[in-house]
XYZ file of C-alpha atoms in Angstrom:
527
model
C 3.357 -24.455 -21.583
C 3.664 -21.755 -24.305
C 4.105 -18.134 -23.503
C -0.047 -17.331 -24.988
C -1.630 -14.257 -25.104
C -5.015 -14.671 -24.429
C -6.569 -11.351 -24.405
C -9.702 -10.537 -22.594
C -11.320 -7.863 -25.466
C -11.334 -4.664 -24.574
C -15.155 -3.871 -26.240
C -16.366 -6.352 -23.964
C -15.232 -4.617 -20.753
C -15.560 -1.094 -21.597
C -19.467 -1.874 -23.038
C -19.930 -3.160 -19.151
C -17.970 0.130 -17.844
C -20.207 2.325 -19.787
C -23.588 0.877 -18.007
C -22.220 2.837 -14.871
C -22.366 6.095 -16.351
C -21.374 7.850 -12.992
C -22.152 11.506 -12.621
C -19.337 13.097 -13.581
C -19.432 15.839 -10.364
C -15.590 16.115 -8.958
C -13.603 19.483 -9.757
C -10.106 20.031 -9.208
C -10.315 21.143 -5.342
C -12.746 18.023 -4.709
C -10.025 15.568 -6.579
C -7.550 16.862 -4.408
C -8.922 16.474 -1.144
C -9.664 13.360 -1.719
C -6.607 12.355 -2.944
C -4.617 13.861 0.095
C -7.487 11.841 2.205
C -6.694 7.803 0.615
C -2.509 8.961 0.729
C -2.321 10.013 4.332
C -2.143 7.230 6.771
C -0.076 4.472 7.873
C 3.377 4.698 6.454
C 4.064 8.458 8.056
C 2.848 6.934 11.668
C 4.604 3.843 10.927
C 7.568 3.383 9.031
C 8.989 6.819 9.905
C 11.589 4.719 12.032
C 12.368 2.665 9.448
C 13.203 4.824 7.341
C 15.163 7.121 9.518
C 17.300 4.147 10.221
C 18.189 3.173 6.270
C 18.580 6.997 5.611
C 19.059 9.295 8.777
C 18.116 13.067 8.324
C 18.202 11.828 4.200
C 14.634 10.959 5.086
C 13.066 14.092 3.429
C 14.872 13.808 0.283
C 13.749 10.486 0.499
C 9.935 11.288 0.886
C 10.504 13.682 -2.439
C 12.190 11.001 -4.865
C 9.105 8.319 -3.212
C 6.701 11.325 -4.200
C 7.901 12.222 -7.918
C 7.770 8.529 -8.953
C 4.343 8.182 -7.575
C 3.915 11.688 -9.763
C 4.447 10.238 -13.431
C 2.887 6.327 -12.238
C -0.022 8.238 -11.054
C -0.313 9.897 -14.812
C -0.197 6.761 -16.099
C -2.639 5.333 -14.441
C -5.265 7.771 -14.905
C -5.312 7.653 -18.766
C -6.365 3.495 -18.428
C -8.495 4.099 -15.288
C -10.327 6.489 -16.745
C -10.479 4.287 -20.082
C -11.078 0.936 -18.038
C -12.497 1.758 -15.018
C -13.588 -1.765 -13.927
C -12.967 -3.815 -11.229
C -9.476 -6.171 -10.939
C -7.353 -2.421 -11.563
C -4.171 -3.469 -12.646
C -4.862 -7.293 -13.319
C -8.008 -6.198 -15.514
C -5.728 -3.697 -17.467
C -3.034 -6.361 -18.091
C -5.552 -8.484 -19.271
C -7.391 -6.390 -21.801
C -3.616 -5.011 -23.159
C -1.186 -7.855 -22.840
C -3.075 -11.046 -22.439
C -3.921 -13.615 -19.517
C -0.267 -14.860 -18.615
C 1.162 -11.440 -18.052
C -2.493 -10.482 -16.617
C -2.104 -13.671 -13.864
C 1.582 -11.824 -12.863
C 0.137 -9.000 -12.321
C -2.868 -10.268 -10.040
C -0.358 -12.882 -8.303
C 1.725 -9.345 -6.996
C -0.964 -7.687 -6.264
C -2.673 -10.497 -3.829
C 0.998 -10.361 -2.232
C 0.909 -6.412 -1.754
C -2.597 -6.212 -0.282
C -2.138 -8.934 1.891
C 1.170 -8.406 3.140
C 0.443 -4.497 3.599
C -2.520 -5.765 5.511
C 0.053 -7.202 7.612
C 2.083 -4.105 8.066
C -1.069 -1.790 9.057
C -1.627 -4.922 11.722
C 1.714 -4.391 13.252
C 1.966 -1.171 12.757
C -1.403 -0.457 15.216
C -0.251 -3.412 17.285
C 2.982 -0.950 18.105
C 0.825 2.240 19.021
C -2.269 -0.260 20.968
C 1.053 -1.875 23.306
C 2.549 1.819 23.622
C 0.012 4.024 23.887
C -3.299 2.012 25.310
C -1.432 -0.746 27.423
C 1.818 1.167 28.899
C 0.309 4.832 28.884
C -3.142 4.330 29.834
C -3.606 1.099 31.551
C 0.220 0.307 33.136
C 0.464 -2.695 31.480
C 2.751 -4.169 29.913
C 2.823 -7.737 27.609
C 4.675 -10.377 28.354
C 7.613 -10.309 26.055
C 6.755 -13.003 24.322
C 3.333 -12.042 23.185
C 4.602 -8.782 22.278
C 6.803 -9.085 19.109
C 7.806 -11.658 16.771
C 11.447 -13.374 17.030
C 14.760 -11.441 17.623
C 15.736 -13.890 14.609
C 13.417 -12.235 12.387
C 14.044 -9.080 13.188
C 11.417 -8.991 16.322
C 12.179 -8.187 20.217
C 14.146 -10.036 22.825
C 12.566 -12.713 24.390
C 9.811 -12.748 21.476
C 7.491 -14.827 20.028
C 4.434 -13.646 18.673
C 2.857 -10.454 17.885
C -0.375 -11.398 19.407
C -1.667 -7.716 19.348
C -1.415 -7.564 15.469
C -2.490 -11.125 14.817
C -5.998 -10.092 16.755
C -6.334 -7.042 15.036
C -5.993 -9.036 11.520
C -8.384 -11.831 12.240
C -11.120 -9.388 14.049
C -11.012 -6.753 11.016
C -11.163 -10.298 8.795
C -14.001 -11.397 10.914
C -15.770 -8.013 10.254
C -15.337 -8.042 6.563
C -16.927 -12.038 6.453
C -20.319 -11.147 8.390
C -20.178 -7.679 5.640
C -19.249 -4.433 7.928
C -20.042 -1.530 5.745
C -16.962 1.403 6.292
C -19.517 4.387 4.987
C -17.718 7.420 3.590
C -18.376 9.346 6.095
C -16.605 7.261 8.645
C -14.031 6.818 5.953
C -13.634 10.903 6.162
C -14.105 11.277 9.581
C -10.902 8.868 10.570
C -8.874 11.286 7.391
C -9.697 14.213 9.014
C -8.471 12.472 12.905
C -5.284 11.340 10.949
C -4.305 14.487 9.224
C -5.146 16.708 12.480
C -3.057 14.471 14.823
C 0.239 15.225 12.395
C -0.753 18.989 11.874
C -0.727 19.371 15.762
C 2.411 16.987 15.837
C 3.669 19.435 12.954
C 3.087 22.626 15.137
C 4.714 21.211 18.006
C 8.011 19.978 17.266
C 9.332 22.243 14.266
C 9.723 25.357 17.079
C 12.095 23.116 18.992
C 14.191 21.499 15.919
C 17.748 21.901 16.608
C 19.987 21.948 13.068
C 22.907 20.613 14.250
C 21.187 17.221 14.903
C 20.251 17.044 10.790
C 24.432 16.297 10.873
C 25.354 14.388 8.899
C 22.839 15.075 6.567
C 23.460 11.570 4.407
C 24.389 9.707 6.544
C 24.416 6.513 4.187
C 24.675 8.662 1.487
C 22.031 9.561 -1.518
C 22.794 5.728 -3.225
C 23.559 3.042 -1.136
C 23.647 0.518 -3.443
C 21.811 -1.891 -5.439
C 19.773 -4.188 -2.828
C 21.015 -2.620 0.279
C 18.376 -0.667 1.166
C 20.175 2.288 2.786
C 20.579 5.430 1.757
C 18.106 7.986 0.293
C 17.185 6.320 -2.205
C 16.723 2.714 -0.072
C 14.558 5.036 2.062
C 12.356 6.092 -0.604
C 11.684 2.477 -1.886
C 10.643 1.683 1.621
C 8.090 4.693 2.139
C 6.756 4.230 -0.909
C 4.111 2.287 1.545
C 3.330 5.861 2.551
C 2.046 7.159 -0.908
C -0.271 4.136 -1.809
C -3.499 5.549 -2.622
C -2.424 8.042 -4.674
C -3.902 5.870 -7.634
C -7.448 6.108 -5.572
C -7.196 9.463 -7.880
C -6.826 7.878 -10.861
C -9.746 5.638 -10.488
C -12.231 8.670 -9.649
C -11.197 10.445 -13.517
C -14.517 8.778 -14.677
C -16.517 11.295 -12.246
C -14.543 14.046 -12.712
C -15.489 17.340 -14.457
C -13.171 18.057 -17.485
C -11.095 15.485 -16.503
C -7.854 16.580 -18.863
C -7.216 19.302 -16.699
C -8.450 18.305 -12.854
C -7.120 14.867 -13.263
C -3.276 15.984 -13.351
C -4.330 19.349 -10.873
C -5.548 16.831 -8.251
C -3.155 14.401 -8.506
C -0.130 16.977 -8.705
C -1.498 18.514 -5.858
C -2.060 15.745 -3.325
C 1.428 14.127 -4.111
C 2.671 17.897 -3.578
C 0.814 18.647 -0.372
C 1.457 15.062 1.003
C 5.206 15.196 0.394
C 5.995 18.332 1.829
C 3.545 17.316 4.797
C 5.751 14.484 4.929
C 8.953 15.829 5.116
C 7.583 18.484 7.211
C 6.735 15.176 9.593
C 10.369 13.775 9.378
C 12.315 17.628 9.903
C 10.135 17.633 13.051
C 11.015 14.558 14.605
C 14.502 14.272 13.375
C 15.012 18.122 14.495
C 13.761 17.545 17.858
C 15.212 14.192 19.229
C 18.034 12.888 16.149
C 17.335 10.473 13.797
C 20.905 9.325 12.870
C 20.701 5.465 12.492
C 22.461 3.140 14.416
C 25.340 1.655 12.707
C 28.283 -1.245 12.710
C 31.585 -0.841 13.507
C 32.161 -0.628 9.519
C 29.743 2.384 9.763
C 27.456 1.053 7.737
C 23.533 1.449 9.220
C 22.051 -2.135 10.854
C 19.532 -2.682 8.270
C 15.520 -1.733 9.142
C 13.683 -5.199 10.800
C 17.342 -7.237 11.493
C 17.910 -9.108 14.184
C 21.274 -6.899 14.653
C 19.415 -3.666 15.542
C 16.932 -5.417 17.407
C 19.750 -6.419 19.750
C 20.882 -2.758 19.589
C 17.802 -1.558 20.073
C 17.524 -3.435 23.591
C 20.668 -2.109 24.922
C 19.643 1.256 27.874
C 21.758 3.406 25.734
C 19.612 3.045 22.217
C 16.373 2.621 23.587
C 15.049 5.799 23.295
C 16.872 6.318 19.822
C 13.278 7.446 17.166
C 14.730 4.016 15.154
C 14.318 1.646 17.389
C 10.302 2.822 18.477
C 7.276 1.203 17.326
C 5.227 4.120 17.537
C 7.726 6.993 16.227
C 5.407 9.972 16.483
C 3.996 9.560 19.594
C 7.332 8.559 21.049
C 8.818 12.373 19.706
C 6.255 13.957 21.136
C 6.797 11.981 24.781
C 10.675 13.168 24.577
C 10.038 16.866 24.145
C 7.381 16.756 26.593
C 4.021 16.604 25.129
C 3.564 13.750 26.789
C -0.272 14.122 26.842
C -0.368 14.872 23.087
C 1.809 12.182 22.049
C -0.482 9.756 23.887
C -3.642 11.518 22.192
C -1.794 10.510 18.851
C -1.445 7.300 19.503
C -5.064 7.324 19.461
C -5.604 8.312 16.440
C -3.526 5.917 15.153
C -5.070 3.309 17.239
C -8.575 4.799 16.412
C -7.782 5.425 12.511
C -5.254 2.359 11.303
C -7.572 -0.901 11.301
C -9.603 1.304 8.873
C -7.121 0.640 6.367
C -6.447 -3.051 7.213
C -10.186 -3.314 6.118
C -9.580 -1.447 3.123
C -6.754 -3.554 2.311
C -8.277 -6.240 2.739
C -10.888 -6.035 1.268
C -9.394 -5.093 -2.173
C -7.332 -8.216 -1.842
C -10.454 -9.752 -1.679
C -12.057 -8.341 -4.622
C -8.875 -9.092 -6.868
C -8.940 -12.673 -6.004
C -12.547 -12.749 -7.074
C -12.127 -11.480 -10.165
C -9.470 -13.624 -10.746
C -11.568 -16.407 -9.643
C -14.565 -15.655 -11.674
C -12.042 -15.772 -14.591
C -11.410 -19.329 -13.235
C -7.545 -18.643 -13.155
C -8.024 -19.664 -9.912
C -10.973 -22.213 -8.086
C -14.475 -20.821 -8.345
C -15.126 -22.012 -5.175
C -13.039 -19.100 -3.780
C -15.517 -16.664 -5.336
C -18.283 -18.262 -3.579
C -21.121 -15.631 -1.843
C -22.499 -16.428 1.837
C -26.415 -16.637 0.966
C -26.822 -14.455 4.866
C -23.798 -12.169 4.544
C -23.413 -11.441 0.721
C -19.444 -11.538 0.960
C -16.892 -14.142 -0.545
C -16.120 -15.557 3.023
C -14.211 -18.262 2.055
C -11.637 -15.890 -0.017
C -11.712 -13.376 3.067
C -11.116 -16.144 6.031
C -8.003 -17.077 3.868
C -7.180 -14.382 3.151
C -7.505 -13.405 7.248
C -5.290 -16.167 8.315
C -2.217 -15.383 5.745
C -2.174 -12.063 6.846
C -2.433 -12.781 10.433
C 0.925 -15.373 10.088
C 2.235 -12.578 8.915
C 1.701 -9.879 10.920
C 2.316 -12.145 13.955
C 6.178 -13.097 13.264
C 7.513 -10.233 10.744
C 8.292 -6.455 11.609
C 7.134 -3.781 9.833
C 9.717 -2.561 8.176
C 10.269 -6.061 6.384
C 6.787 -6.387 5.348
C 6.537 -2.943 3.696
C 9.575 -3.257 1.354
C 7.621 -6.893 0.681
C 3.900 -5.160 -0.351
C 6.503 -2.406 -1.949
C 7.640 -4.933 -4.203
C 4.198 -6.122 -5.663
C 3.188 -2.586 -5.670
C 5.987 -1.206 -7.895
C 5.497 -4.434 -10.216
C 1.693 -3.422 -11.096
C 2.948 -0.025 -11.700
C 5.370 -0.845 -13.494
C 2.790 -2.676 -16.081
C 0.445 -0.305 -15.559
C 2.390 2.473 -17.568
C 3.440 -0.672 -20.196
C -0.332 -0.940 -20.691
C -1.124 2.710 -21.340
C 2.093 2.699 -23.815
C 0.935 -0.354 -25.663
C -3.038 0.746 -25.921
C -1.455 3.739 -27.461
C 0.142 2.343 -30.539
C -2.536 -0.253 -30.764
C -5.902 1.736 -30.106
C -4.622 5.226 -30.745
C -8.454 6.280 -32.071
C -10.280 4.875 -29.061
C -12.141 7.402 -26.912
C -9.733 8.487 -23.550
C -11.456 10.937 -21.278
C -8.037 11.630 -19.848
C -5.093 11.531 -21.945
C -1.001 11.251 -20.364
C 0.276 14.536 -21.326
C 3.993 13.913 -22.358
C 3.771 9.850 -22.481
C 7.036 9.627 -24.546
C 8.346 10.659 -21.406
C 6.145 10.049 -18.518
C 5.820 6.468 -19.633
C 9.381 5.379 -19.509
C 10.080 7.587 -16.462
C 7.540 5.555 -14.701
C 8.895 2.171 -15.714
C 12.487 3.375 -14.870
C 11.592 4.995 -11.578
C 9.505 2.037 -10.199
C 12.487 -0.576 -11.641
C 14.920 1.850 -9.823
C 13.071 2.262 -6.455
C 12.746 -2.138 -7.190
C 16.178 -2.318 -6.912
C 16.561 -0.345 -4.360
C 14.999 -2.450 -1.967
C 17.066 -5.089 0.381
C 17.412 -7.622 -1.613
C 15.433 -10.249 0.681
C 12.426 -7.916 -0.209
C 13.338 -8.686 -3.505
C 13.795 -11.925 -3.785
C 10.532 -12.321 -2.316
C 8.719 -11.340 -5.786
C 9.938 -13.468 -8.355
C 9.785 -16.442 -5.457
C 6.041 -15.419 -5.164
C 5.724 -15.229 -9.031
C 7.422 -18.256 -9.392
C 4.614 -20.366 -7.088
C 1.549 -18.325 -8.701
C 3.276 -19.726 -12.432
C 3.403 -23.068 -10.808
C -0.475 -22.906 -9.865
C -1.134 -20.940 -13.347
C 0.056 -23.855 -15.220
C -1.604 -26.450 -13.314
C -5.149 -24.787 -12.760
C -5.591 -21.724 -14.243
C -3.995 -22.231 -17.473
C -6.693 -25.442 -18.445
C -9.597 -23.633 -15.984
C -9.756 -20.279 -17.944
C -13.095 -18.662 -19.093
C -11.396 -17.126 -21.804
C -9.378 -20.240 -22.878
C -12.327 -22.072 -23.276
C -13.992 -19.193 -25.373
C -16.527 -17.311 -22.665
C -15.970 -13.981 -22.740
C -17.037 -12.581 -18.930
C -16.681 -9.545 -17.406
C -17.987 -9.288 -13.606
C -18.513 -5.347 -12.851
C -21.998 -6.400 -12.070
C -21.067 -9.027 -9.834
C -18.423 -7.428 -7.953
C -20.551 -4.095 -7.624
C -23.015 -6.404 -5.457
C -20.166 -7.868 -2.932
C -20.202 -5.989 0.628
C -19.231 -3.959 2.008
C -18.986 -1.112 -0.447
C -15.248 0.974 0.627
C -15.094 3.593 -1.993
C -11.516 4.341 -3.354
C -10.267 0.583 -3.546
C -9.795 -0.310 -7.351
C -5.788 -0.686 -5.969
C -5.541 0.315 -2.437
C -6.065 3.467 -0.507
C -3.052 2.498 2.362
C -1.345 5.756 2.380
């Protein structure tokens, strides 16, 4: 099979975009708010340990390289969200610029990053739901072997499965098949839980920091090398996870007011306000119990989710080290005596986090059914329930992958995974806006990229950068994936495509009508 560049014509998709004609109604303060809303979430709860243990006190610096890449992407993709604001994001944007092969890359990640941070949020709520509900509240406490995946993989002594994540998967999965609808106002009633639980935890624990445990400051330096995953930079590429949904932004240009100035305002602003609440997050916990990771006898930090520091982790004298807990924040706050507070956090994270496995989820969903009504990929997968109006058969699939998952892998591991796929679409995402440029420079852009000389290559270098910054199993992982999904391309969806065969289809319509409605998913409002 020839390298072909079928492309899907843009006229065709933005004559379907314009039927929407949403009211454009958002200002500046509005975009913001929103933005800091679909950002905040489950990587600051969760992978705070994580990334404490590739970079030590380096953790804040981390948080503000993580944040000025997601700056200039973020840029990027508001010129062709704003342009194309259809449904399929990324894989719809590939498809209209570079044509269907690059287009099926592109979709192939970004199934792997939903699903797989689907998995994450899973095991990341399974941590806070064994800490916080089963040993705080109720005295109980899971037999090992139900509790956390292998110690081969990176899991607990004695493990097996994570049966607490694998439930939480399959029940949000179950929800999304018989067509939940998440309403806003739910939507901004868990935000505002989320954002108050790490104000208070904010409040608490910076009067009690002690400086001399931010020493050494680097502990694995700023660089730790190409596919370690340590250092500063290693950190960043991991809690990247914690700045998805910063695009959310992006997507809402098309009902913003003047958009070429409260586009960049709102998304400048969230990424601002969310980094420094960030690495306000990390000084606090570092400052008040250490955060120094645990290393070899070379001196070199265990890396995040090995089956090294889970041994470590089970010896008396680590156990209570902020790397080796499950649910970081509440755990800080437990230490320095808040005991009560800490367990009123886990809470919110117990209340708040299967919230975003549902979101997650179901934008997985939608991409594969867009994908599948391209017939890249069985049309049978695309198929409505006639009771429930959702693509069941997509979402029980779906369901079960991310279950496997969640049940065997920790979290740390699956981030840098969904990280991968993530920076991948972003990556083409800027390529796209570059491209359009030179070859529709007269077509109408409610938002322009100010600076796209620059902000276009910085993007593509800073998400290839953070790339290889990641271990280098997380890695591997992505051209392995891409590698299957070429495999399946060239037997199916190569022969099966609408657009191969001449039929031009673009399914706004027909994705509008899927339920549940979750506003803010075009790529994934994790946070």
């Amino acid at each position: 099979m020839a390298l072909n560049w079928r492309v899907k014509p843009l006229d065709a998709i933005l004559a379907t975009a314009e039927k929407k004609s949403l009211h454009r109604s958002l200002g500046a303060l509005q975009l913001t708010l929103f933005g800091i809303g679909c950002i905040i979430g489950t990587g600051i709860f969760v992978l705070t340990a994580a990334g404490a243990q590739k970079a030590g006190p380096g953790l804040m610096l981390a948080f503000l390289i993580a944040g000025a890449i997601c700056v200039v992407a973020a840029l990027c993709y508001a010129e062709i969200a704003a342009m194309i604001p259809v449904a399929g994001s990324a894989y719809t944007y590939t498809y209209s610029v570079m044509g269907e092969l690059l287009a099926w890359t592109v979709g192939w990640a970004l199934v792997l990053e939903y699903a797989v941070a689907a998995s994450a949020v899973s095991v990341g709520w399974s941590g806070y739901f064994s800490g916080t509900i089963l040993n705080e509240f109720l005295g109980l406490e899971l037999p090992r072997w139900l509790a956390g995946g292998p110690l081969a993989l990176g899991g607990i002594e004695g493990g097996l499965i994570n049966l607490p994540a694998v439930v939480i998967a399959l029940l949000v999965t179950w929800l999304l098949m018989i067509g939940t609808n998440e309403s806003a106002r739910v939507n901004a009633v868990l935000v505002t839980i989320k954002v108050a639980a790490l104000t208070i935890f904010i409040a608490l624990t910076l009067p009690q920091v002690e400086l001399d445990r931010f020493n050494p400051l680097l502990p694995a330096g700023v660089f730790g090398g190409f596919g370690t995953g340590l250092g500063s930079v290693g950190a960043a590429a991991t809690i990247f996870f914690a700045y998805v949904g910063f695009d959310a932004v992006s997507t809402a240009a098309e009902e913003t007011r003047d958009p070429q100035r409260n586009v960049p305002i709102g998304l400048v602003g969230s990424l601002a306000f969310c980094t420094l609440f960030y690495i306000l997050v990390a000084a606090g916990a570092i400052g008040t119990i250490g955060g120094q990771p645990i290393a070899g006898p070379d001196g070199i930090p265990f890396p995040a989710g090995s089956a090294e520091l889970a041994r470590q982790c089970a010896l008396p004298e680590f156990a209570d080290r902020l790397v080796c807990s499950d649910e970081a924040l509440a755990h800080v706050l437990r230490e320095i005596g808040y005991s009560g507070i800490g367990n009123l956090l886990g809470i919110a994270a117990f209340v708040a986090l299967p919230s975003v496995i549902l979101i997650l989820l179901f934008a997985q969903t939608r991409i594969f059914f867009v994908m599948s009504r391209d017939g890249l990929l069985p049309e049978g997968l695309s198929r409505i329930h006639p009771r429930w109006k959702t693509p069941h058969i997509v979402t029980a699939i779906t369901g079960a992958v991310v279950a496997f998952a969640a049940a065997f892998l920790p979290v740390g591991q699956l981030a840098d995974i969904a990280n991968a796929g993530t920076l991948y679409a972003f990556f083409m995402v800027a390529l796209a806006v570059m491209l359009l440029r030179r070859a529709e420079p007269t077509r109408k852009r409610s938002f322009r990229t100010p600076a796209l000389w620059f902000v276009g290559p910085a993007t593509m270098a800073g998400t290839l950068f953070l790339f290889l910054n990641l271990p280098t199993e997380a890695m591997l992982v992505l051209p392995v994936w891409g590698g299957i999904g070429l495999v399946i391309y060239a037997a199916y969806g190569y022969r099966k495509s609408h657009l191969g065969m001449g039929r031009v289809e673009v399914h706004e319509p027909e994705t509008a009508g899927i339920e549940p409605h979750v506003p803010g998913t075009t790529i994934g409002t994790e946070g």
